[in-house]
Short mmCIF file of C-alpha atoms in Angstrom, two decimals:
data_model
loop_
_atom_site.label_atom_id
_atom_site.label_comp_id
_atom_site.label_asym_id
_atom_site.label_seq_id
_atom_site.Cartn_x
_atom_site.Cartn_y
_atom_site.Cartn_z
CA MET A 476 51.02 9.83 -147.98
CA SER A 477 52.74 13.10 -148.82
CA THR A 478 51.07 15.36 -151.37
CA ALA A 479 54.30 17.14 -152.20
CA SER A 480 55.61 16.59 -155.69
CA GLU A 481 59.08 15.23 -156.29
CA GLU A 482 60.12 18.61 -157.68
CA SER A 483 59.22 20.37 -154.41
CA TYR A 484 61.12 17.94 -152.18
CA VAL A 485 64.49 19.37 -151.17
CA LEU A 486 67.20 17.06 -149.85
CA LEU A 487 69.45 18.90 -147.43
CA PRO A 488 72.86 17.25 -147.01
CA ARG A 489 73.90 16.42 -143.43
CA GLU A 490 77.63 16.47 -142.94
CA PRO A 491 79.07 14.58 -139.94
CA LEU A 492 80.19 16.70 -137.01
CA THR A 493 83.53 16.11 -135.32
CA ASP A 494 83.20 17.90 -131.96
CA PRO A 495 81.01 15.86 -129.57
CA ARG A 496 80.32 18.96 -127.48
CA ALA A 497 78.82 20.75 -130.47
CA THR A 498 76.38 17.97 -131.32
CA PHE A 499 72.69 17.96 -130.61
CA HIS A 500 72.85 14.15 -130.36
CA TYR A 501 75.62 11.58 -130.70
CA THR A 502 74.18 10.52 -134.06
CA ASP A 503 75.31 13.88 -135.49
CA LEU A 504 78.82 12.36 -135.52
CA GLN A 505 77.55 9.69 -137.95
CA ARG A 506 79.84 7.08 -136.41
CA SER A 507 79.27 3.35 -136.78
CA LYS A 508 81.11 2.64 -133.50
CA PRO A 509 79.61 3.30 -130.07
CA THR A 510 82.62 5.30 -128.87
CA ARG A 511 84.37 8.51 -129.80
CA GLU A 512 87.13 8.46 -132.37
CA ASN A 513 89.91 8.88 -129.80
CA ASP A 514 88.81 5.94 -127.61
CA PRO A 515 91.50 3.23 -128.12
CA TYR A 516 89.70 0.30 -126.46
CA GLU A 517 87.16 -2.35 -127.35
CA TYR A 518 84.09 -3.08 -125.24
CA MET A 519 81.09 -5.31 -124.76
CA ALA A 520 77.65 -3.69 -124.69
CA GLY A 521 74.84 -4.21 -122.20
CA PHE A 522 73.58 -3.41 -118.71
CA GLY A 523 72.85 -5.79 -115.85
CA ASN A 524 73.49 -8.95 -117.83
CA ARG A 525 76.30 -11.46 -117.35
CA PHE A 526 79.39 -11.06 -119.49
CA GLN A 527 82.42 -13.23 -120.22
CA SER A 528 85.78 -12.37 -121.70
CA GLU A 529 89.20 -13.96 -122.10
CA VAL A 530 92.62 -12.82 -123.30
CA ILE A 531 93.47 -16.25 -124.73
CA PRO A 532 90.55 -18.07 -126.40
CA GLY A 533 89.58 -21.24 -124.57
CA THR A 534 90.76 -20.11 -121.15
CA LEU A 535 87.30 -19.99 -119.57
CA PRO A 536 86.30 -23.37 -118.15
CA ALA A 537 83.55 -25.04 -120.15
CA GLY A 538 80.54 -26.23 -118.18
CA GLN A 539 81.84 -25.38 -114.70
CA ASN A 540 83.37 -22.61 -112.62
CA ASN A 541 85.94 -24.45 -110.47
CA PRO A 542 87.79 -27.05 -112.52
CA GLN A 543 90.53 -29.12 -110.90
CA GLU A 544 93.04 -27.45 -113.16
CA VAL A 545 92.50 -24.16 -114.97
CA ARG A 546 94.34 -23.82 -118.25
CA PHE A 547 97.78 -22.18 -118.10
CA GLY A 548 97.96 -22.87 -114.35
CA LEU A 549 95.64 -19.99 -113.47
CA TYR A 550 93.90 -19.62 -110.11
CA THR A 551 90.13 -19.44 -109.71
CA GLU A 552 88.92 -16.50 -107.64
CA GLY A 553 85.40 -15.24 -107.04
CA ILE A 554 84.00 -11.89 -106.01
CA THR A 555 80.45 -11.62 -104.71
CA TYR A 556 78.33 -8.48 -104.56
CA SER A 557 75.19 -9.94 -103.00
CA ALA A 558 74.19 -12.65 -100.55
CA PHE A 559 74.68 -16.16 -101.91
CA ALA A 560 70.95 -16.86 -101.76
CA ALA A 561 69.78 -13.48 -103.10
CA PRO A 562 66.98 -13.65 -105.70
CA ARG A 563 68.32 -14.44 -109.16
CA GLN A 564 67.63 -10.96 -110.53
CA GLU A 565 69.61 -9.43 -107.65
CA ASN A 566 72.34 -12.07 -107.39
CA LYS A 567 75.68 -10.67 -108.50
CA SER A 568 79.07 -12.34 -108.67
CA THR A 569 82.04 -12.76 -110.99
CA TYR A 570 84.49 -15.63 -111.44
CA MET A 571 88.05 -14.59 -112.25
CA TYR A 572 90.91 -16.71 -113.57
CA ARG A 573 94.16 -14.98 -112.68
CA VAL A 574 97.91 -15.43 -112.59
CA ARG A 575 98.20 -15.02 -108.80
CA PRO A 576 95.41 -14.99 -106.20
CA ALA A 577 94.67 -11.66 -104.54
CA ALA A 578 95.14 -13.38 -101.18
CA ALA A 579 98.88 -13.52 -101.86
CA HIS A 580 99.97 -10.27 -100.21
CA ASN A 581 102.21 -9.02 -97.42
CA GLY A 582 99.51 -7.72 -95.08
CA TYR A 583 98.05 -4.29 -94.41
CA HIS A 584 99.98 -1.17 -93.47
CA GLU A 585 99.16 2.46 -92.77
CA PHE A 586 98.60 4.68 -95.79
CA LYS A 587 99.15 8.42 -95.58
CA SER A 588 97.46 10.65 -98.13
CA SER A 589 96.51 14.26 -98.78
CA ALA A 590 92.95 13.08 -99.52
CA THR A 591 90.21 14.42 -97.23
CA ILE A 592 87.69 11.61 -97.00
CA GLU A 593 84.66 11.66 -94.72
CA SER A 594 82.25 8.75 -94.31
CA CYS A 595 80.27 9.32 -91.12
CA PHE A 596 77.36 11.57 -92.07
CA LEU A 597 75.41 11.19 -88.86
CA SER A 598 74.36 14.28 -86.90
CA LEU A 599 76.57 13.32 -83.97
CA ASN A 600 79.71 13.92 -86.08
CA PRO A 601 80.97 17.42 -85.10
CA LYS A 602 83.00 17.76 -88.31
CA ILE A 603 79.94 18.00 -90.57
CA ALA A 604 77.18 20.59 -90.77
CA THR A 605 73.99 21.44 -92.61
CA LEU A 606 73.80 24.23 -95.18
CA PRO A 607 70.27 25.62 -95.03
CA GLN A 608 70.88 28.26 -97.67
CA GLN A 609 71.53 27.91 -101.38
CA VAL A 610 75.26 27.51 -102.00
CA GLU A 611 77.56 27.68 -105.01
CA TRP A 612 81.17 26.70 -105.53
CA THR A 613 83.36 28.25 -108.17
CA PRO A 614 85.61 25.67 -109.88
CA PHE A 615 87.36 23.42 -107.41
CA PRO A 616 91.14 23.98 -107.58
CA ILE A 617 93.40 21.53 -109.38
CA PRO A 618 96.76 21.06 -107.61
CA PRO A 619 99.71 22.78 -109.29
CA SER A 620 102.21 20.68 -111.19
CA THR A 621 104.70 21.29 -108.38
CA THR A 622 102.48 19.15 -106.11
CA PRO A 623 102.15 15.72 -107.78
CA THR A 624 98.68 14.39 -106.96
CA ASP A 625 97.17 11.16 -108.21
CA PHE A 626 93.52 10.05 -108.11
CA ILE A 627 93.68 8.79 -104.52
CA ASP A 628 95.48 11.82 -103.09
CA GLY A 629 93.07 14.11 -104.95
CA LEU A 630 89.88 12.75 -103.38
CA HIS A 631 87.85 15.25 -101.34
CA THR A 632 84.44 14.52 -99.84
CA LEU A 633 81.88 17.33 -100.13
CA CYS A 634 78.77 16.04 -98.43
CA GLY A 635 76.65 13.00 -97.73
CA SER A 636 74.10 11.26 -95.55
CA GLY A 637 74.31 8.00 -93.64
CA ASP A 638 77.29 5.76 -92.96
CA PRO A 639 78.92 2.94 -94.96
CA ASN A 640 79.20 0.89 -91.78
CA LEU A 641 75.39 0.80 -91.74
CA LYS A 642 75.23 0.01 -95.47
CA GLU A 643 72.93 2.98 -95.82
CA GLY A 644 73.61 6.33 -97.42
CA ILE A 645 75.43 8.40 -99.99
CA ALA A 646 78.51 10.62 -100.33
CA LEU A 647 79.44 13.21 -102.95
CA SER A 648 83.09 13.91 -103.65
CA ILE A 649 85.32 15.57 -106.19
CA TYR A 650 88.62 14.37 -107.55
CA THR A 651 91.49 16.45 -108.87
CA LEU A 652 94.76 15.01 -110.16
CA ASN A 653 97.83 15.95 -112.15
CA SER A 654 99.68 12.64 -112.20
CA SER A 655 98.99 8.99 -112.93
CA MET A 656 98.82 6.20 -110.37
CA SER A 657 102.01 4.20 -110.64
CA ARG A 658 101.98 0.59 -109.41
CA ARG A 659 99.23 1.60 -107.04
CA ALA A 660 95.61 0.43 -107.26
CA PHE A 661 92.49 1.57 -105.41
CA CYS A 662 89.77 -0.62 -103.94
CA ASN A 663 86.65 0.92 -102.40
CA THR A 664 84.97 -1.68 -100.21
CA ASP A 665 82.35 0.79 -98.93
CA GLY A 666 80.19 1.27 -102.00
CA ASP A 667 79.79 1.79 -105.72
CA MET A 668 81.39 4.90 -107.21
CA LEU A 669 79.87 6.74 -110.17
CA ILE A 670 82.66 8.87 -111.61
CA CYS A 671 81.81 11.76 -113.92
CA PRO A 672 84.81 13.55 -115.49
CA GLN A 673 84.53 17.28 -116.05
CA GLU A 674 88.03 18.14 -117.24
CA GLY A 675 90.68 15.84 -118.64
CA ASN A 676 90.48 12.31 -120.04
CA LEU A 677 91.00 9.27 -117.80
CA ASP A 678 92.71 6.04 -118.84
CA ILE A 679 91.29 3.55 -116.32
CA GLN A 680 92.58 0.03 -115.75
CA THR A 681 90.34 -2.36 -113.83
CA GLU A 682 90.68 -6.02 -112.99
CA MET A 683 88.23 -6.80 -115.82
CA GLY A 684 89.93 -4.62 -118.44
CA LEU A 685 90.60 -1.10 -119.73
CA LEU A 686 88.25 1.87 -120.18
CA PHE A 687 88.85 5.30 -121.68
CA VAL A 688 86.58 7.81 -119.94
CA GLN A 689 86.17 11.41 -121.06
CA PRO A 690 84.18 14.47 -119.97
CA GLY A 691 80.58 13.85 -120.92
CA GLU A 692 80.81 10.16 -120.01
CA ILE A 693 80.27 8.35 -116.73
CA PHE A 694 82.13 5.40 -115.23
CA VAL A 695 80.80 3.08 -112.52
CA ILE A 696 83.13 0.88 -110.48
CA PRO A 697 81.43 -1.68 -108.19
CA ARG A 698 82.57 -1.92 -104.60
CA GLY A 699 85.44 -4.32 -104.09
CA VAL A 700 86.77 -4.14 -107.68
CA ARG A 701 90.33 -2.82 -107.98
CA PHE A 702 91.28 -0.12 -110.45
CA LEU A 703 93.80 2.61 -111.18
CA VAL A 704 93.57 5.94 -112.99
CA ARG A 705 96.18 7.21 -115.44
CA LEU A 706 96.32 10.46 -117.37
CA PRO A 707 96.59 9.59 -121.07
CA GLU A 708 98.92 11.35 -123.47
CA GLY A 709 97.84 14.95 -123.96
CA THR A 710 96.13 15.24 -120.58
CA THR A 711 98.08 17.02 -117.86
CA ALA A 712 95.35 17.33 -115.22
CA ALA A 713 91.83 16.14 -114.54
CA ARG A 714 88.84 17.00 -112.38
CA GLY A 715 85.42 15.49 -111.88
CA TYR A 716 82.64 14.37 -109.56
CA ILE A 717 82.01 11.13 -107.66
CA THR A 718 78.69 9.85 -106.35
CA GLU A 719 79.21 6.98 -103.93
CA ILE A 720 76.27 4.91 -102.69
CA TRP A 721 76.21 2.57 -99.69
CA GLY A 722 73.89 -0.41 -99.39
CA SER A 723 72.40 0.05 -102.85
CA SER A 724 73.38 -0.30 -106.49
CA TRP A 725 72.86 1.70 -109.67
CA GLU A 726 69.93 0.64 -111.86
CA LEU A 727 68.17 1.82 -114.96
CA PRO A 728 64.93 3.63 -114.13
CA ASP A 729 61.70 1.90 -115.07
CA LEU A 730 60.19 3.28 -118.26
CA GLY A 731 56.51 2.67 -117.52
CA PRO A 732 54.27 3.84 -120.38
CA ILE A 733 57.29 5.07 -122.33
CA GLY A 734 57.67 1.45 -123.41
CA GLY A 735 60.70 -0.73 -124.04
CA HIS A 736 63.15 1.93 -125.20
CA GLY A 737 64.16 5.46 -124.24
CA LEU A 738 66.19 7.49 -121.76
CA ALA A 739 69.43 5.54 -121.10
CA ASN A 740 69.27 2.48 -123.34
CA PRO A 741 71.06 -0.66 -122.05
CA ARG A 742 73.05 -1.18 -125.26
CA ASP A 743 74.83 2.12 -124.73
CA PHE A 744 76.55 0.89 -121.58
CA LEU A 745 80.02 -0.47 -122.32
CA VAL A 746 81.94 -3.13 -120.36
CA PRO A 747 85.69 -3.77 -120.79
CA VAL A 748 87.21 -6.88 -122.31
CA ALA A 749 89.82 -8.98 -120.48
CA HIS A 750 93.33 -7.53 -120.40
CA ILE A 751 96.53 -8.38 -118.54
CA ASP A 752 99.71 -6.40 -117.97
CA ASP A 753 102.85 -7.26 -119.88
CA ILE A 754 104.58 -10.39 -118.60
CA ASP A 755 107.48 -8.37 -117.19
CA GLU A 756 105.00 -6.20 -115.22
CA LEU A 757 103.19 -9.14 -113.65
CA LYS A 758 106.00 -9.76 -111.13
CA THR A 759 106.53 -6.23 -109.81
CA ASP A 760 105.81 -4.69 -106.42
CA TRP A 761 102.36 -3.11 -106.04
CA GLU A 762 100.41 -1.22 -103.41
CA ILE A 763 96.64 -1.78 -103.11
CA VAL A 764 94.99 1.12 -101.28
CA CYS A 765 91.70 0.03 -99.70
CA LYS A 766 88.93 2.27 -98.40
CA LEU A 767 87.04 0.64 -95.57
CA ASN A 768 84.52 2.65 -93.57
CA GLY A 769 86.08 5.80 -94.97
CA LYS A 770 89.60 4.94 -93.77
CA LEU A 771 92.54 4.22 -96.08
CA GLU A 772 94.78 1.20 -95.52
CA ALA A 773 97.17 -0.41 -97.98
CA ILE A 774 98.28 -3.89 -98.98
CA GLY A 775 101.76 -4.62 -100.28
CA GLN A 776 102.28 -7.44 -102.80
CA ASP A 777 104.88 -8.63 -105.29
CA HIS A 778 102.56 -9.11 -108.25
CA SER A 779 100.19 -7.06 -110.39
CA PRO A 780 96.50 -6.93 -109.40
CA PHE A 781 95.65 -6.70 -113.10
CA ASP A 782 96.40 -10.27 -114.11
CA LEU A 783 92.99 -11.68 -115.11
CA VAL A 784 93.38 -13.85 -118.19
CA ALA A 785 89.66 -14.61 -118.22
CA TRP A 786 86.49 -13.78 -116.28
CA HIS A 787 82.73 -14.16 -116.39
CA GLY A 788 79.93 -12.67 -114.30
CA ASN A 789 77.90 -9.53 -113.62
CA VAL A 790 80.07 -7.71 -111.08
CA VAL A 791 81.71 -5.53 -113.69
CA PRO A 792 82.79 -1.92 -114.16
CA TYR A 793 81.16 -0.05 -117.01
CA LYS A 794 81.00 3.28 -118.70
CA ARG A 795 78.17 5.10 -120.38
CA PHE A 796 78.25 7.65 -123.19
CA THR A 797 74.80 8.81 -122.11
CA THR A 798 75.62 11.93 -120.17
CA LEU A 799 76.87 13.62 -123.30
CA THR A 800 74.31 13.20 -126.04
CA LYS A 801 73.38 9.53 -126.42
CA PHE A 802 70.49 9.99 -124.03
CA SER A 803 67.13 9.37 -125.72
CA SER A 804 65.27 12.39 -124.37
CA GLN A 805 61.57 12.35 -123.63
CA ASN A 806 59.57 15.54 -123.28
CA SER A 807 56.06 16.98 -123.48
CA THR A 808 54.79 17.36 -127.04
CA SER A 809 51.61 19.12 -125.99
CA ILE A 810 51.57 21.19 -122.78
CA ASP A 811 53.32 21.75 -119.46
CA HIS A 812 56.84 21.38 -118.13
CA THR A 813 57.85 17.78 -117.47
CA ASP A 814 59.31 16.79 -114.11
CA PRO A 815 63.13 16.50 -114.02
CA SER A 816 62.85 12.77 -113.33
CA ILE A 817 62.36 12.33 -117.08
CA ASN A 818 66.10 13.05 -117.37
CA THR A 819 67.22 10.23 -115.04
CA VAL A 820 70.19 8.25 -116.35
CA LEU A 821 70.65 5.91 -113.37
CA THR A 822 68.86 5.49 -110.05
CA ALA A 823 69.68 3.79 -106.75
CA LYS A 824 66.97 2.50 -104.43
CA SER A 825 66.72 3.39 -100.76
CA SER A 826 65.29 1.27 -97.96
CA PHE A 827 61.98 3.13 -98.33
CA PRO A 828 59.58 1.92 -101.05
CA HIS A 829 59.30 4.20 -104.08
CA VAL A 830 61.83 6.68 -102.65
CA PRO A 831 65.22 6.60 -104.40
CA LEU A 832 68.40 7.01 -102.45
CA CYS A 833 69.82 8.85 -105.44
CA ASP A 834 68.99 9.76 -109.02
CA PHE A 835 71.72 10.77 -111.46
CA LEU A 836 70.27 13.17 -114.04
CA TRP A 837 71.56 14.99 -117.10
CA PHE A 838 70.43 18.21 -118.74
CA GLY A 839 71.61 18.44 -122.32
CA PRO A 840 70.43 19.42 -125.80
CA ARG A 841 66.83 18.56 -126.65
CA TRP A 842 63.67 19.90 -128.25
CA ASP A 843 61.13 21.91 -126.28
CA ALA A 844 57.74 21.86 -127.97
CA ALA A 845 55.15 22.47 -125.25
CA ALA A 846 52.43 24.88 -126.42
CA ASN A 847 50.64 27.52 -124.33
CA THR A 848 53.09 26.73 -121.54
CA PHE A 849 55.59 28.44 -119.29
CA ARG A 850 58.48 26.31 -120.50
CA LEU A 851 61.20 27.23 -118.03
CA PRO A 852 61.46 25.34 -114.72
CA TYR A 853 58.69 26.67 -112.56
CA PHE A 854 59.41 27.87 -109.01
CA HIS A 855 59.53 24.87 -106.73
CA ARG A 856 60.34 23.50 -103.30
CA ASN A 857 61.06 19.87 -104.04
CA SER A 858 61.63 17.46 -101.17
CA ALA A 859 64.96 16.21 -102.56
CA SER A 860 68.47 17.54 -102.01
CA GLU A 861 69.92 18.74 -105.32
CA PHE A 862 73.59 19.10 -106.29
CA LEU A 863 74.23 20.47 -109.77
CA ALA A 864 77.48 20.60 -111.70
CA CYS A 865 78.31 21.97 -115.13
CA LEU A 866 80.56 19.82 -117.28
CA TYR A 867 81.01 22.37 -120.07
CA GLY A 868 79.33 25.42 -121.57
CA ASN A 869 76.94 27.71 -119.73
CA GLY A 870 75.18 25.45 -117.27
CA LEU A 871 71.87 25.72 -115.48
CA GLY A 872 73.08 27.54 -112.39
CA ARG A 873 71.38 30.48 -110.76
CA SER A 874 74.29 32.92 -111.10
CA ASP A 875 77.39 33.71 -113.11
CA ASP A 876 79.48 31.90 -110.47
CA PHE A 877 78.11 28.56 -111.71
CA LYS A 878 80.92 27.49 -114.03
CA PRO A 879 82.31 24.17 -115.27
CA GLY A 880 84.19 22.46 -112.46
CA GLY A 881 82.20 24.01 -109.63
CA GLY A 882 78.82 23.15 -108.13
CA SER A 883 75.52 24.34 -106.75
CA PHE A 884 73.32 23.03 -103.94
CA GLU A 885 69.72 23.44 -102.87
CA GLY A 886 68.43 21.47 -99.90
CA GLY A 887 65.07 19.79 -99.64
CA HIS A 888 62.11 22.22 -99.61
CA THR A 889 64.45 25.17 -100.22
CA PRO A 890 62.60 27.65 -102.48
CA HIS A 891 64.39 28.15 -105.77
CA GLY A 892 63.85 29.21 -109.35
CA GLY A 893 65.17 31.65 -111.92
CA ASN A 894 64.88 35.40 -112.20
CA ASN A 895 66.45 36.16 -115.55
CA GLU A 896 64.85 37.87 -118.52
CA GLY A 897 63.58 34.55 -119.78
CA TYR A 898 61.23 34.34 -116.81
CA VAL A 899 59.84 37.76 -117.70
CA ASN A 900 59.35 37.00 -121.38
CA GLU A 901 57.95 33.47 -120.96
CA MET A 902 55.08 34.69 -118.79
CA LYS A 903 53.54 36.68 -121.62
CA ILE A 904 50.78 35.24 -123.81
CA GLN A 905 52.44 34.38 -127.10
CA LYS A 906 52.66 31.80 -129.82
CA SER A 907 55.21 29.17 -128.86
CA GLU A 908 57.22 27.51 -131.60
CA PRO A 909 59.25 24.31 -131.10
CA ARG A 910 62.84 25.16 -130.25
CA LYS A 911 66.13 23.52 -129.41
CA ILE A 912 67.30 24.20 -125.87
CA LEU A 913 70.40 23.62 -123.72
CA GLU A 914 72.71 23.37 -126.72
CA ASN A 915 76.52 23.42 -126.41
CA GLN A 916 76.42 22.69 -122.67
CA MET A 917 76.03 19.79 -120.30
CA THR A 918 74.81 19.91 -116.71
CA ILE A 919 74.38 16.99 -114.32
CA MET A 920 72.33 16.77 -111.15
CA ILE A 921 72.65 14.38 -108.22
CA GLU A 922 69.27 14.27 -106.54
CA SER A 923 68.75 12.48 -103.24
CA SER A 924 65.93 11.90 -100.79
CA ARG A 925 68.48 12.31 -97.99
CA THR A 926 69.44 15.53 -96.20
CA PHE A 927 73.06 16.33 -97.08
CA LEU A 928 75.56 17.24 -94.37
CA PHE A 929 78.71 19.05 -95.55
CA THR A 930 82.36 18.50 -94.66
CA GLU A 931 84.83 21.08 -93.45
CA TRP A 932 86.65 20.80 -96.77
CA ALA A 933 83.48 21.71 -98.68
CA ARG A 934 82.68 24.62 -96.35
CA THR A 935 86.12 26.14 -95.91
CA GLY A 936 88.96 23.89 -97.06
CA CYS A 937 88.37 24.14 -100.79
CA GLY A 938 88.19 27.95 -100.64
CA THR A 939 85.60 28.20 -103.42
CA MET A 940 82.25 28.10 -101.58
CA HIS A 941 80.01 31.14 -101.82
CA VAL A 942 77.08 31.53 -99.43
CA ASP A 943 75.99 34.98 -100.57
CA GLY A 944 72.39 34.77 -101.62
CA THR A 945 70.93 36.19 -104.79
CA ASP A 946 70.96 39.97 -104.83
CA PRO A 947 67.39 40.89 -103.78
CA ARG A 948 67.31 43.51 -106.52
CA ALA A 949 67.36 40.71 -109.08
CA TRP A 950 63.81 39.82 -108.08
CA ASP A 951 62.64 43.30 -109.14
CA ARG A 952 62.20 41.74 -112.59
CA LEU A 953 59.38 39.68 -111.12
CA PRO A 954 57.29 42.22 -109.20
CA ASP A 955 53.97 41.79 -107.43
CA LYS A 956 51.51 42.22 -110.30
CA PHE A 957 48.52 40.89 -108.41
CA SER A 958 48.29 43.79 -105.95
CA THR A 959 48.51 46.38 -108.74
CA TYR A 960 45.78 44.84 -110.89
CA PRO A 961 43.08 47.52 -111.52
CA ASN A 962 40.21 47.36 -109.00
CA ILE A 963 41.76 44.31 -107.27
CA LYS A 964 40.51 45.51 -103.88
CA GLU A 965 36.93 45.82 -105.14
CA LEU A 966 37.19 42.38 -106.75
CA LEU A 967 38.43 40.77 -103.53
CA GLN A 968 35.68 42.52 -101.55
CA ARG A 969 33.11 41.10 -103.95
CA VAL A 970 34.57 37.61 -103.43
CA LYS A 971 34.33 38.15 -99.68
CA ASP A 972 30.72 39.37 -99.91
CA ASP A 973 29.75 36.47 -102.17
CA LYS A 974 31.21 33.97 -99.68
CA ALA A 975 29.35 35.61 -96.81
CA ALA A 976 26.10 35.50 -98.77
CA MET A 977 26.71 31.85 -99.63
CA ARG A 978 27.29 30.97 -95.98
CA GLU A 979 24.07 32.77 -95.04
CA ARG A 980 22.07 30.88 -97.66
CA VAL A 981 23.54 27.53 -96.63
CA GLU A 982 23.03 28.27 -92.94
CA TYR A 983 19.24 28.32 -93.54
CA TYR A 984 19.28 24.55 -94.13
CA HIS A 985 20.92 23.96 -90.76
CA ASP A 986 18.02 25.54 -88.83
CA PRO A 987 17.09 22.94 -86.14
CA LYS A 988 13.40 23.52 -86.89
CA ILE A 989 13.82 22.21 -90.44
CA GLY A 990 13.48 18.47 -91.10
CA ARG A 991 11.91 17.49 -87.76
CA PHE A 992 8.40 16.16 -87.07
CA VAL A 993 6.64 17.70 -84.07
#
């Protein structure tokens, strides 16, 4: 019970903020809706559960999936994501009730694109190479308005490991676009894509409905689900990052002793509601561009792929407002720097137990309260490959070249850490007060147990990669203090003498004459 009197209690008014990038947490906006004010769509909330939605109430069959006649003459179509007999918790499928079946098309034809897509990240591929050193990219270029580029044409693979044909691995890409997809849809049959916008809003139409995705949010499209990307009014260009996984799926990390809530909460994931194109648009010519084993082929058809009047299941696209400020951060409230895994938004399992294929992490505003502790990231040589990208603000890069829209890479066991003035000041004995950190910025990290191999486009084609290491003079801020400690030589000699004396004393007990009866 508080001992403060009512007269001493001061109520400080808290006005709602309007700029999501300036918030410490999403709740600073004081909104009663789970989306930003400019998001025009409605959603269902949840993660991993089964959803159902219909444009016209009563369209979904009651009590069965394949009725003899679906209302309004619709066609039943299913999409599976797992084996039919997979365990219930891993069994994923969706039933769709649509105007025309997807099987009604004119066949496949060659598709030419300016995209540079790579899928074979095996060492025998001569077009890929390792990057042993630390690398940074200044912002990846967005095509000029004189070169119309949609989402598909603006895809460029940076790096990866494995091969989608083996259902094993990962690929990192960037997208840049300055025009909307028009009567063209994209279908990635290789793997799930986690799309993270950095610049420009995206108006995304999927078979299951519409999503409005903005910088600071993430969007996941399951393999096999068709979608298109438009630039909404007020957005002339867009850029962002894609993490594609093969043979795995995105999951929420286990919370362990944290309990039932924290980090990325399931209710903050948003799934679209059923939507169909206007009647006049349903009977128009479309092109469905499919990515299979990294190659692009297209299907021609005389009807819209976005004609689902109703659907139910758990193979669904979704977005998450987490990577901005909805993340429920956990941190040390006593001592020591917590491992970066505490910032995991989503994880994907590998074929090795307890070793993730990929973790998607965020680094945003939070409190740092550890006492008697070097609070900055300590020098480390982690086993994972790390790709960092800044979405806005001053990110967590190691140089001034790390800007929003670029990237940074450190391979597994590559030594890295900071050398700024903070590292000098934090090493001094001092009283540490709780403080807010990483405000007004957002950095993401894709961390993988795999060794990344890099494409020609990442190494030379993009024109923004910098391999120059840190200026060695920067490390002068962190000199060798140990060797200059007063009388350090005498102290080390004493340690050496003490060890020699200890060995001599212990050696006495190993005399073969001791412990034997004559």
